[in-house]
Coordinates of C-alpha atoms and ligand atoms in Angstrom, one line a residue:
M1 CA 67.0 -96.1 89.4
F2 CA 63.3 -96.0 87.2
E3 CA 62.7 -92.2 87.9
A4 CA 66.2 -91.3 86.9
M5 CA 65.8 -93.2 83.6
A6 CA 62.5 -91.6 83.1
Q7 CA 64.2 -88.0 84.1
G8 CA 67.0 -88.8 81.5
L9 CA 64.6 -89.1 78.7
V10 CA 62.7 -86.1 79.8
S11 CA 65.2 -84.2 80.3
P12 CA 66.1 -83.5 76.5
I13 CA 63.1 -82.2 75.6
V14 CA 62.7 -80.0 79.1
E15 CA 66.5 -78.8 78.1
L16 CA 64.9 -77.9 74.4
L17 CA 61.9 -76.1 75.9
A18 CA 62.6 -74.6 78.9
R19 CA 66.6 -74.6 80.5
W20 CA 68.2 -71.3 79.4
D21 CA 71.6 -72.9 81.0
S22 CA 71.4 -75.7 78.3
K23 CA 73.3 -76.2 75.3
T24 CA 70.4 -77.3 73.9
F25 CA 67.3 -74.4 74.9
W26 CA 65.9 -73.8 71.5
L27 CA 67.2 -70.4 71.2
Y28 CA 70.5 -71.0 70.7
F29 CA 69.9 -73.4 68.2
A30 CA 67.9 -70.5 66.5
C31 CA 70.8 -67.7 66.8
S32 CA 73.1 -70.5 65.1
A33 CA 70.8 -71.2 62.4
L34 CA 70.1 -67.4 61.9
M35 CA 74.1 -66.8 61.9
A36 CA 74.2 -69.7 59.5
A37 CA 71.4 -68.0 57.2
Y38 CA 73.1 -64.6 57.5
I39 CA 76.5 -66.3 55.7
I40 CA 74.7 -67.9 52.8
S41 CA 72.8 -64.6 52.2
R42 CA 75.9 -62.9 51.7
R43 CA 77.4 -65.7 49.4
S44 CA 74.2 -65.8 47.4
P45 CA 72.8 -62.7 46.0
A46 CA 69.1 -64.0 46.2
P47 CA 68.6 -67.3 48.5
S48 CA 65.6 -69.2 48.4
I49 CA 64.1 -70.1 51.5
R50 CA 64.7 -74.3 49.8
G51 CA 68.0 -73.3 49.2
T52 CA 68.9 -71.8 52.7
L53 CA 67.4 -75.3 54.7
S54 CA 69.1 -77.4 52.5
F55 CA 72.5 -75.5 53.2
L56 CA 71.4 -75.2 57.2
F57 CA 70.7 -79.1 57.2
P58 CA 72.6 -81.1 54.7
R59 CA 71.7 -84.7 54.3
A60 CA 75.5 -85.8 53.9
I61 CA 75.9 -84.6 57.3
Y62 CA 72.8 -84.7 59.4
A63 CA 72.2 -88.3 58.0
H64 CA 76.3 -89.6 58.0
P65 CA 76.5 -92.6 60.4
S66 CA 79.1 -90.4 62.6
A67 CA 76.1 -88.3 63.1
I68 CA 73.5 -91.1 63.8
N69 CA 76.0 -92.3 66.3
D70 CA 76.3 -88.6 68.2
Y71 CA 72.6 -89.0 68.3
K72 CA 72.6 -92.5 70.0
I73 CA 75.6 -91.1 72.5
W74 CA 73.2 -88.0 73.0
I75 CA 70.6 -90.1 74.3
L76 CA 72.7 -92.2 76.4
N77 CA 74.7 -89.8 77.7
N78 CA 71.4 -87.9 79.0
L79 CA 70.7 -91.2 80.9
L80 CA 74.0 -91.4 82.7
N81 CA 73.5 -87.3 83.4
A82 CA 70.4 -88.0 85.3
A83 CA 71.4 -91.3 86.9
V84 CA 75.1 -90.3 87.9
L85 CA 76.5 -87.2 87.0
L86 CA 73.9 -84.5 88.0
P87 CA 73.8 -85.4 91.5
Y88 CA 77.6 -85.9 91.8
A89 CA 78.0 -82.9 90.4
A90 CA 75.5 -81.0 93.3
M91 CA 77.1 -83.0 95.4
L92 CA 80.7 -82.3 94.9
T93 CA 79.9 -78.6 94.5
Q94 CA 78.7 -78.2 97.5
A95 CA 81.2 -80.2 99.5
T96 CA 83.8 -78.5 98.3
S97 CA 82.0 -75.1 99.0
L98 CA 81.1 -75.7 102.4
A99 CA 84.8 -77.5 103.1
V100 CA 86.3 -74.2 101.5
E101 CA 84.0 -71.7 103.3
H102 CA 84.7 -73.6 106.9
A103 CA 88.6 -73.6 106.0
L104 CA 88.7 -70.0 105.4
G105 CA 86.5 -69.4 108.7
A106 CA 89.3 -71.6 110.7
L107 CA 92.1 -70.0 109.1
V108 CA 90.6 -66.4 110.2
G109 CA 89.1 -67.4 113.1
Q110 CA 85.7 -66.5 112.2
A111 CA 83.0 -68.0 110.5
S112 CA 82.2 -65.2 107.8
L113 CA 83.6 -61.8 107.2
N114 CA 79.9 -60.1 107.2
W115 CA 81.0 -57.8 103.7
H116 CA 78.1 -56.1 102.3
A117 CA 76.7 -57.9 99.4
G118 CA 75.5 -55.2 96.3
W119 CA 76.0 -54.7 92.7
V120 CA 79.9 -55.1 93.2
S121 CA 79.7 -58.0 94.4
R122 CA 77.4 -59.5 92.0
V123 CA 79.8 -57.7 89.0
L124 CA 82.8 -59.9 90.8
F125 CA 80.9 -63.2 90.8
T126 CA 79.5 -63.0 87.2
A127 CA 83.2 -62.3 86.1
V128 CA 84.7 -64.9 88.3
E129 CA 82.0 -67.7 87.6
L130 CA 82.7 -67.4 83.7
L131 CA 86.3 -67.2 84.1
V132 CA 86.2 -70.1 86.7
I133 CA 84.0 -72.2 84.5
D134 CA 86.4 -71.5 81.3
A135 CA 89.0 -72.2 83.5
G136 CA 87.7 -75.9 84.4
F137 CA 86.6 -76.7 80.8
F138 CA 90.4 -75.4 79.3
F139 CA 92.3 -77.5 81.9
A140 CA 90.1 -80.9 81.8
H141 CA 90.4 -80.5 78.1
Y142 CA 94.2 -80.1 78.1
L143 CA 94.7 -82.9 80.3
Q144 CA 92.7 -84.9 78.0
H145 CA 94.8 -84.4 75.3
R146 CA 98.1 -84.1 77.3
V147 CA 98.0 -87.2 79.1
P148 CA 97.7 -90.4 77.3
L149 CA 95.6 -92.2 79.4
L150 CA 92.7 -89.7 79.4
W151 CA 93.5 -89.0 75.4
Q152 CA 92.3 -92.6 74.9
F153 CA 88.9 -91.6 76.3
H154 CA 88.6 -88.2 74.7
K155 CA 89.3 -89.7 71.1
T156 CA 85.5 -90.6 71.2
H157 CA 84.9 -87.0 71.0
H158 CA 87.1 -86.5 68.0
S159 CA 86.6 -89.3 66.3
A160 CA 83.5 -87.6 64.7
E161 CA 83.9 -87.4 60.8
V162 CA 81.3 -84.6 60.6
L163 CA 80.5 -82.1 63.0
M164 CA 76.7 -81.1 63.3
P165 CA 75.4 -79.6 66.7
I166 CA 74.7 -82.7 68.6
T167 CA 78.6 -84.0 68.0
V168 CA 79.3 -81.5 71.3
F169 CA 77.8 -84.2 73.2
R170 CA 79.9 -87.1 71.6
M171 CA 81.6 -87.8 74.8
H172 CA 83.1 -90.9 76.6
P173 CA 81.6 -90.9 80.4
V174 CA 85.3 -90.9 81.6
D175 CA 85.7 -87.6 79.8
L176 CA 82.3 -86.3 81.4
M177 CA 83.3 -87.2 84.8
L178 CA 86.5 -85.7 84.3
H179 CA 85.1 -82.6 83.3
T180 CA 82.4 -82.3 85.7
S181 CA 84.9 -83.1 88.7
L182 CA 87.3 -80.3 87.3
V183 CA 84.5 -77.4 87.1
C184 CA 82.5 -78.4 90.2
V185 CA 85.7 -78.4 92.2
L186 CA 86.5 -74.9 90.9
A187 CA 83.0 -73.3 91.2
G188 CA 82.4 -75.0 94.6
G189 CA 85.6 -73.3 95.8
M190 CA 84.4 -69.9 94.4
I191 CA 81.0 -70.2 96.1
G192 CA 82.9 -71.1 99.7
I193 CA 85.2 -68.0 98.7
F194 CA 82.2 -65.5 98.1
S195 CA 80.1 -67.3 100.8
F196 CA 83.3 -66.4 103.3
L197 CA 83.5 -63.0 102.4
Y198 CA 80.0 -61.9 102.0
A199 CA 77.0 -61.7 104.2
G200 CA 74.2 -63.3 102.7
P201 CA 74.4 -65.3 99.3
V202 CA 75.9 -63.4 96.2
T203 CA 74.5 -64.5 92.5
A204 CA 75.5 -63.8 89.5
F205 CA 73.8 -61.0 86.9
A206 CA 71.8 -63.3 84.7
V207 CA 69.2 -63.9 82.0
N208 CA 66.8 -66.5 83.6
G209 CA 69.0 -67.8 86.0
F210 CA 71.9 -68.2 83.5
N211 CA 75.2 -65.9 83.8
I212 CA 74.5 -63.2 81.4
C213 CA 78.1 -63.2 80.1
L214 CA 77.6 -67.2 79.2
F215 CA 74.2 -66.2 77.9
A216 CA 76.1 -64.0 75.5
F217 CA 78.8 -66.5 74.3
Y218 CA 76.3 -69.2 73.8
V219 CA 74.0 -66.9 71.6
A220 CA 76.8 -65.8 69.6
G221 CA 76.9 -69.1 67.6
I222 CA 77.9 -72.0 70.4
H223 CA 76.2 -74.6 68.1
L224 CA 78.4 -73.2 65.0
R225 CA 81.6 -74.8 67.2
H226 CA 80.1 -78.0 66.0
A227 CA 79.2 -77.5 62.6
H228 CA 79.5 -77.5 58.7
V229 CA 80.0 -73.5 58.7
W230 CA 83.2 -71.8 59.0
V231 CA 82.2 -68.8 61.2
M232 CA 85.1 -66.2 62.4
Y233 CA 84.5 -63.4 65.0
P234 CA 85.9 -59.8 63.8
R235 CA 89.7 -60.0 64.1
W236 CA 90.0 -57.8 67.1
I237 CA 87.4 -60.0 68.9
A238 CA 89.0 -63.4 67.4
K239 CA 92.3 -62.4 69.5
H240 CA 90.8 -62.8 72.4
I241 CA 87.4 -64.9 72.1
S242 CA 87.5 -68.4 70.5
S243 CA 85.3 -68.2 67.6
P244 CA 83.5 -71.2 66.2
A245 CA 86.1 -71.8 63.5
L246 CA 88.8 -72.5 66.0
H247 CA 86.9 -75.4 67.3
L248 CA 86.8 -76.8 63.5
I249 CA 90.5 -76.7 63.7
H250 CA 90.8 -78.3 67.1
H251 CA 88.5 -81.5 65.3
S252 CA 91.3 -81.6 62.4
S253 CA 93.1 -84.7 61.7
D254 CA 96.0 -82.9 60.0
P255 CA 98.7 -83.0 62.4
K256 CA 99.7 -79.3 61.9
H257 CA 95.9 -78.5 63.7
A258 CA 97.1 -81.4 66.7
D259 CA 96.3 -80.2 70.1
K260 CA 95.5 -76.6 68.9
N261 CA 92.6 -74.3 70.2
M262 CA 91.8 -76.1 73.3
A263 CA 89.8 -73.2 75.0
Q264 CA 86.2 -73.2 75.0
I265 CA 85.7 -68.9 75.4
F266 CA 89.0 -67.0 76.5
N267 CA 91.9 -67.5 74.2
F268 CA 94.3 -66.2 76.3
W269 CA 94.6 -69.9 78.0
D270 CA 95.8 -71.4 74.6
R271 CA 98.1 -68.6 74.6
M272 CA 99.4 -69.2 77.8
F273 CA 99.9 -72.4 77.1
G274 CA 101.1 -71.7 73.4
T275 CA 98.4 -74.0 71.8
L276 CA 96.6 -71.0 70.0
Y277 CA 96.4 -71.5 66.5
L278 CA 94.4 -68.2 64.7
P279 CA 94.3 -68.5 61.3
T280 CA 94.2 -66.0 58.7
E281 CA 91.8 -67.1 56.1
Q282 CA 89.3 -70.4 55.8
E283 CA 91.0 -73.6 55.8
G284 CA 89.7 -76.9 54.3
I285 CA 89.6 -79.6 57.2
R286 CA 89.0 -82.9 57.1
F287 CA 87.6 -84.1 60.9
G288 CA 88.4 -87.4 63.1
L289 CA 91.4 -88.8 64.3
W290 CA 95.2 -88.5 62.7
N291 CA 96.1 -91.7 60.8
D292 CA 92.8 -92.6 60.0
E293 CA 92.2 -94.1 63.4
H294 CA 88.6 -92.4 63.6
L295 CA 87.6 -96.1 61.4
Q296 CA 88.0 -97.8 64.5
F297 CA 85.4 -95.7 66.0
R298 CA 82.1 -96.5 64.0
S299 CA 80.0 -98.8 66.3
L300 CA 78.5 -97.5 69.4
G301 CA 80.3 -100.6 71.1
A302 CA 83.3 -99.2 70.0
L303 CA 82.8 -95.7 71.0
Y304 CA 82.1 -96.6 74.4
G305 CA 84.2 -99.6 75.0
R306 CA 87.6 -99.4 72.7
P307 CA 89.2 -96.5 74.6
F308 CA 88.9 -98.7 77.7
L309 CA 90.9 -101.6 75.3
D310 CA 93.4 -98.7 74.5
A311 CA 93.7 -97.6 77.6
L312 CA 94.9 -101.1 78.9
A313 CA 97.1 -101.6 76.0
L314 CA 98.8 -98.3 77.7
L315 CA 99.0 -99.7 80.7
R316 CA 100.0 -103.1 79.9
P317 CA 101.6 -102.6 76.6
K318 CA 102.8 -106.3 76.0
R319 CA 99.3 -107.5 76.8
G320 CA 97.5 -105.7 73.9
P321 CA 97.5 -104.4 70.8
A322 CA 99.6 -101.2 69.9
V323 CA 97.7 -97.9 70.9
A324 CA 98.1 -95.6 67.6
A325 CA 100.7 -92.9 68.3
R326 CA 99.3 -89.1 68.6
P327 CA 101.0 -86.8 65.6
E328 CA 104.1 -85.4 68.2
E329 CA 104.7 -88.9 69.5
S330 CA 105.5 -90.2 66.0
V331 CA 107.0 -86.9 64.6
R332 CA 109.6 -87.5 67.7
R333 CA 110.3 -91.1 67.1
S334 CA 110.8 -90.3 63.3
Ligands
ZN1 ZN1 89.8 -82.4 72.0
ZN2 ZN1 84.3 -80.7 69.9

């Protein structure tokens, strides 16, 4: 237990300095900051270093009470990750992989097809791994928005009143558990299929152990998805790959943006489920929950505890205070 806690406290530093597969690896922060600095350089003919820095790190956002809560949740969730989520993820992925491999072996009557693993299998693995991780993210996110009980826990993330890179970790543990479970089951299933098909392990083309496609996505401004800067990729890319600005819209408290842009990487998930919102120009966005419900999520206790109370009120409506309606529910009722 103490070992896990110590690991949880040290892991943010390790991830910042050396973990290429972590969103908090220094390179991804640096790339996002460079992209934002480029944007200000285009707006201002002669930007000063001081002006650029105050544009990149405005005190009004980085010292906002909502951001302070993000830092605290980040630390607490790191402890939870080390103690529970990471061992759970490893166990679930391995168990699913073995179950799928054995099931396929029993179905076909031989343990493996023993295909030769070469560069084709690596290309295939790289692409499928990217798709599987993105699918896991999208479907967990879709359920978090569409299932009222799960939405109560996802409100913690959407209650952020300002967005900055650490807001990505403003997640309720129930949200994290759902997301981790779905991604691990899908990834484990994929590994099981590849283990059954090929003789020897197949791995993705990678940059320091991290899938090269995911690496490219992280480098292309992953931290601008939670930021005060509006970044849309060129139109021909933006149609297919989720630009950082689409996630700003996802955090909007305007009912017209509710439940839009749930994808992380590929927009075709949102297109398939009718939830894609591609703006033609920059929009003014007020972050938070619809109808100012975020005002009830301003303390650490509320961010972790209120979702349980709201979930209980939803399950036993006569016992507790009414849970705030979602935009589309209120439209249906009016
Ligand atoms: Zn969401
Ligand atoms: Zn977000």
